[in-house]
Coordinates of C-alpha atoms and ligand atoms in Angstrom, one line a residue:
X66 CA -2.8 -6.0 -15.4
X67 CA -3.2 -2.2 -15.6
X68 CA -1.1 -0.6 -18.5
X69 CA -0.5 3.0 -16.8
X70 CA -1.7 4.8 -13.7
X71 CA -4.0 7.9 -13.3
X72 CA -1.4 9.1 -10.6
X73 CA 1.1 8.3 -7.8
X74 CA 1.6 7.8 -4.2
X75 CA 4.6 8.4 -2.4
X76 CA 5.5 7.4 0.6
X77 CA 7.4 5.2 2.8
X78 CA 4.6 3.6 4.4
X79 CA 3.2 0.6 1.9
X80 CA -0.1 0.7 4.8
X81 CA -1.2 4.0 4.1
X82 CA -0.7 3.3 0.3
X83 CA -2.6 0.3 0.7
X84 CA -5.7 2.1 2.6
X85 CA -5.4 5.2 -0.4
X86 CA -5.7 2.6 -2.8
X87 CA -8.6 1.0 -2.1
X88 CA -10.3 3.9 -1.3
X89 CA -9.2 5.8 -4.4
X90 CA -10.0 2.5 -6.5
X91 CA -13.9 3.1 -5.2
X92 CA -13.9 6.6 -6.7
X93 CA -12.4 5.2 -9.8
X94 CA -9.1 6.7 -9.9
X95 CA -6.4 3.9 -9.9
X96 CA -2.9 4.8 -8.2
X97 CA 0.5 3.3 -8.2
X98 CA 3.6 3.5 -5.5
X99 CA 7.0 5.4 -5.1
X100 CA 8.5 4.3 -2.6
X101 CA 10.5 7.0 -1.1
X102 CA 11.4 8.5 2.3
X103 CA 11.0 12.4 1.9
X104 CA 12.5 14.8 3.2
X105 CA 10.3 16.4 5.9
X106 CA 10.6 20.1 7.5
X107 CA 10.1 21.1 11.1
X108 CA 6.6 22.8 11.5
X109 CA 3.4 22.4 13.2
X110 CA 1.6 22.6 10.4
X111 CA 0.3 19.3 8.6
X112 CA -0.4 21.4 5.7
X113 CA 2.6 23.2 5.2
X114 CA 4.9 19.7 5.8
X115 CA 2.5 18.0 3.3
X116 CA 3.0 20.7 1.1
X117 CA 6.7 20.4 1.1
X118 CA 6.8 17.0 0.4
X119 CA 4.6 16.8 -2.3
X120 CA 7.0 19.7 -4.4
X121 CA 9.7 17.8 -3.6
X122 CA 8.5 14.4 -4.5
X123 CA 7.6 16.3 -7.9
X124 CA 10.5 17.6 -8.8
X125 CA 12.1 15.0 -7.9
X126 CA 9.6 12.3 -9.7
X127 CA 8.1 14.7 -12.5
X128 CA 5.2 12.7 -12.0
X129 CA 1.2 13.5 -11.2
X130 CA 1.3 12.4 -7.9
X131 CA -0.2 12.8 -4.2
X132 CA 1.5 12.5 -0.3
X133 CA -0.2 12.5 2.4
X134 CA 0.9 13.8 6.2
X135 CA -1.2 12.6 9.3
X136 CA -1.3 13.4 13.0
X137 CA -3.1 12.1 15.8
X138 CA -3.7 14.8 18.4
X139 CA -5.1 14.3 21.9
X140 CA -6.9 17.0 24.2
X141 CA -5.3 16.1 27.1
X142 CA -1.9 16.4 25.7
X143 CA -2.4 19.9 23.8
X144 CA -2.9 18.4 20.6
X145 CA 0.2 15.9 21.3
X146 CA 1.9 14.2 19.4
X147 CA 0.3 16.4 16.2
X148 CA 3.0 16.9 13.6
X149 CA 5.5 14.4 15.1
X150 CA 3.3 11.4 15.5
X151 CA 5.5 9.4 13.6
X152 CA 8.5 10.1 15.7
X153 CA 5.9 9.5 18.8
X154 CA 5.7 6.2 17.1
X155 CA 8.7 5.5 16.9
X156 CA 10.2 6.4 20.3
X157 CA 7.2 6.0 23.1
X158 CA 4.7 3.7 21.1
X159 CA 1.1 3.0 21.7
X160 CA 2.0 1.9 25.0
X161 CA 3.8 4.9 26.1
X162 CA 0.9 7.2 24.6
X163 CA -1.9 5.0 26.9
X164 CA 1.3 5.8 30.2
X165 CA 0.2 9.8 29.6
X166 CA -3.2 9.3 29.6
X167 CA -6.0 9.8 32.4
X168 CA -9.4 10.8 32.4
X169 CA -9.9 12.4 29.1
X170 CA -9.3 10.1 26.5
X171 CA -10.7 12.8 23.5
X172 CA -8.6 12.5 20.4
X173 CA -8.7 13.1 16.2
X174 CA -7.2 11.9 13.8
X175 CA -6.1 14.2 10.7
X176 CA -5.1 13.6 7.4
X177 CA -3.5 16.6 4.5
X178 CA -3.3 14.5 1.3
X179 CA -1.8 17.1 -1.0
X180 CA -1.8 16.9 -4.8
X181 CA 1.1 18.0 -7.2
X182 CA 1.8 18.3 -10.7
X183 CA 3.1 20.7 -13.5
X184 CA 0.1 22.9 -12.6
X185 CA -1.5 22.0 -9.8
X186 CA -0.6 22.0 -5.8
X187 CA -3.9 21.3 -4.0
X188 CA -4.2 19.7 -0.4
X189 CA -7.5 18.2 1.2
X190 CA -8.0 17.6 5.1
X191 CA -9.7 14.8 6.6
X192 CA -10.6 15.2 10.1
X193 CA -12.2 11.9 12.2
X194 CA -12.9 12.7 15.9
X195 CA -12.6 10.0 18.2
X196 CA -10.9 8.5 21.4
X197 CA -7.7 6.2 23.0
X198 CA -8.5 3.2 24.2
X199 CA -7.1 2.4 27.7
X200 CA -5.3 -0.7 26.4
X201 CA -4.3 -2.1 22.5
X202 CA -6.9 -3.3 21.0
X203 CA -6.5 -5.5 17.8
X204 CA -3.5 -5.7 15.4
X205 CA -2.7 -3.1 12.8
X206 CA -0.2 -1.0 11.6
X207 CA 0.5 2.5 13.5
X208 CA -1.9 4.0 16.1
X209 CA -5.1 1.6 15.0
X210 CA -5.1 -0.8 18.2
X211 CA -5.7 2.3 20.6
X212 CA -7.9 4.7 18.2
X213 CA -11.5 4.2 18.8
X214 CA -13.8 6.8 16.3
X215 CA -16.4 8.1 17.7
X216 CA -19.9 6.2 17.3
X217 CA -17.8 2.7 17.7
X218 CA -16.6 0.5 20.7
X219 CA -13.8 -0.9 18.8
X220 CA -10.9 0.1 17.7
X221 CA -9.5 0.9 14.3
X222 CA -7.6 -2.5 14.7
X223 CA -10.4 -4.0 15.5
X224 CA -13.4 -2.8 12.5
X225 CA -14.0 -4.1 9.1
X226 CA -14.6 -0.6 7.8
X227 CA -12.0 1.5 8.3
X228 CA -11.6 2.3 4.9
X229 CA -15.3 3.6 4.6
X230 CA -14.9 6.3 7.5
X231 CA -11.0 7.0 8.4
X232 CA -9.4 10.6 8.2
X233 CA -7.9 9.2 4.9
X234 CA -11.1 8.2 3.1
X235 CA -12.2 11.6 4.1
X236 CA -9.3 13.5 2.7
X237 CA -9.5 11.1 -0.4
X238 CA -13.2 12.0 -1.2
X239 CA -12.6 15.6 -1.3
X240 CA -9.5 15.5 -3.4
X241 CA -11.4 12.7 -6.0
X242 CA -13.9 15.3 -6.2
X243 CA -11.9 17.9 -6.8
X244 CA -9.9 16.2 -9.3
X245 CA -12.3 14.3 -10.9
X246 CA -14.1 17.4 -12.1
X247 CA -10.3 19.5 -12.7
Ligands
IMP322 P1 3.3 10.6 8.8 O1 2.2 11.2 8.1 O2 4.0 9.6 8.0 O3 4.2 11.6 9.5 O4 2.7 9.7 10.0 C1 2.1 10.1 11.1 C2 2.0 9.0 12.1 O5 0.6 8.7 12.3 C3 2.6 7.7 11.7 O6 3.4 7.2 12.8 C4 1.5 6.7 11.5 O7 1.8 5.5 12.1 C5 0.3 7.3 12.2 N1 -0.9 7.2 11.5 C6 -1.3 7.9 10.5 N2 -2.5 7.5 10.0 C7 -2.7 6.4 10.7 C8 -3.8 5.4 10.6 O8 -4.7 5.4 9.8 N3 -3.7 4.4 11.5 C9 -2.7 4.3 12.4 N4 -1.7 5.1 12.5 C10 -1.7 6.2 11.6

């Protein structure tokens, strides 16, 4: 077993630690979990939210760590639900999301993972354009069985590789990059 970690996750969501993990374990950087629910501000700005969390979960851990703060935003809703696709989640569900949708089905996924520690506060985007499904597809955590990236027919419930293309791994490589080489 692994004596000490390179850096930390924290989050409340064990899936999206699992996903970082194994993607950051490719580039060679190994990662352990806080589990913690942080306090979030009000904004419509994935950067500026992420950014907010991860000073907070530093001060509050005094560790080197990263968070990360997602959206999924869909043309034909303006860009809905965005910022609050967690509360989406929570409230209307997959199944409500597929009750507002028509015609144009056009969606991306994004993904801030920002970086903190005593003197560092960098943040990375990972952008993965894509579509919704017209019915759940597959059985995964969050917004995966109605997600379909673009180039596929499945959906992200539904591939083996995820891990290899997702908003997430894209964030992930630019920040492993960047702090690789810091
Ligand atoms: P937050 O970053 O914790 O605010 O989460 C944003 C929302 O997007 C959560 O409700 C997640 O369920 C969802 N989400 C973010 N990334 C993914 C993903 O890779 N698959 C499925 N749902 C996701």
């Amino acid at each position: 077993m692994r004596k000490s970690f390179d850096l930390f996750f924290v989050s409340s969501n064990i899936h999206k630690y699992h996903e970082a993990k194994n993607i950051l374990d490719s580039f060679g950087i190994h990662i352990g979990f806080l589990k913690s629910d942080l306090d979030e501000i009000q904004s419509n700005s994935l950067h500026d939210i992420a950014t907010f969390k991860a000073t907070n979960a530093f001060s509050k851990f005094k560790k080197p760590l990263i968070i990360e703060d997602d959206g999924l935003f869909i043309d034909d809703l303006q860009g809905f639900p965005g910022p609050y696709s967690s509360y989406a989640f929570k409230t209307i569900g997959n199944k409500g999301i597929l009750n507002l949708l028509k015609n144009n089905r056009k969606a991306k996924f994004v993904s801030i993972i920002t970086y903190c520690d005593k003197l560092n506060l960098e943040s990375f985007d990972g952008k993965l354009n894509g579509r919704i499904s017209k019915t759940e597809k597959g059985k995964n955590w969050g917004y995966d069985p109605i997600f379909i990236p673009n180039n596929s027919k499945k959906t992200f419930a539904e591939i083996q590789n995820k891990n290899k293309l997702s908003h997430r791994f894209k964030a992930l490589k630019k920040f492993s990059k960047w702090y690789l080489h810091k």
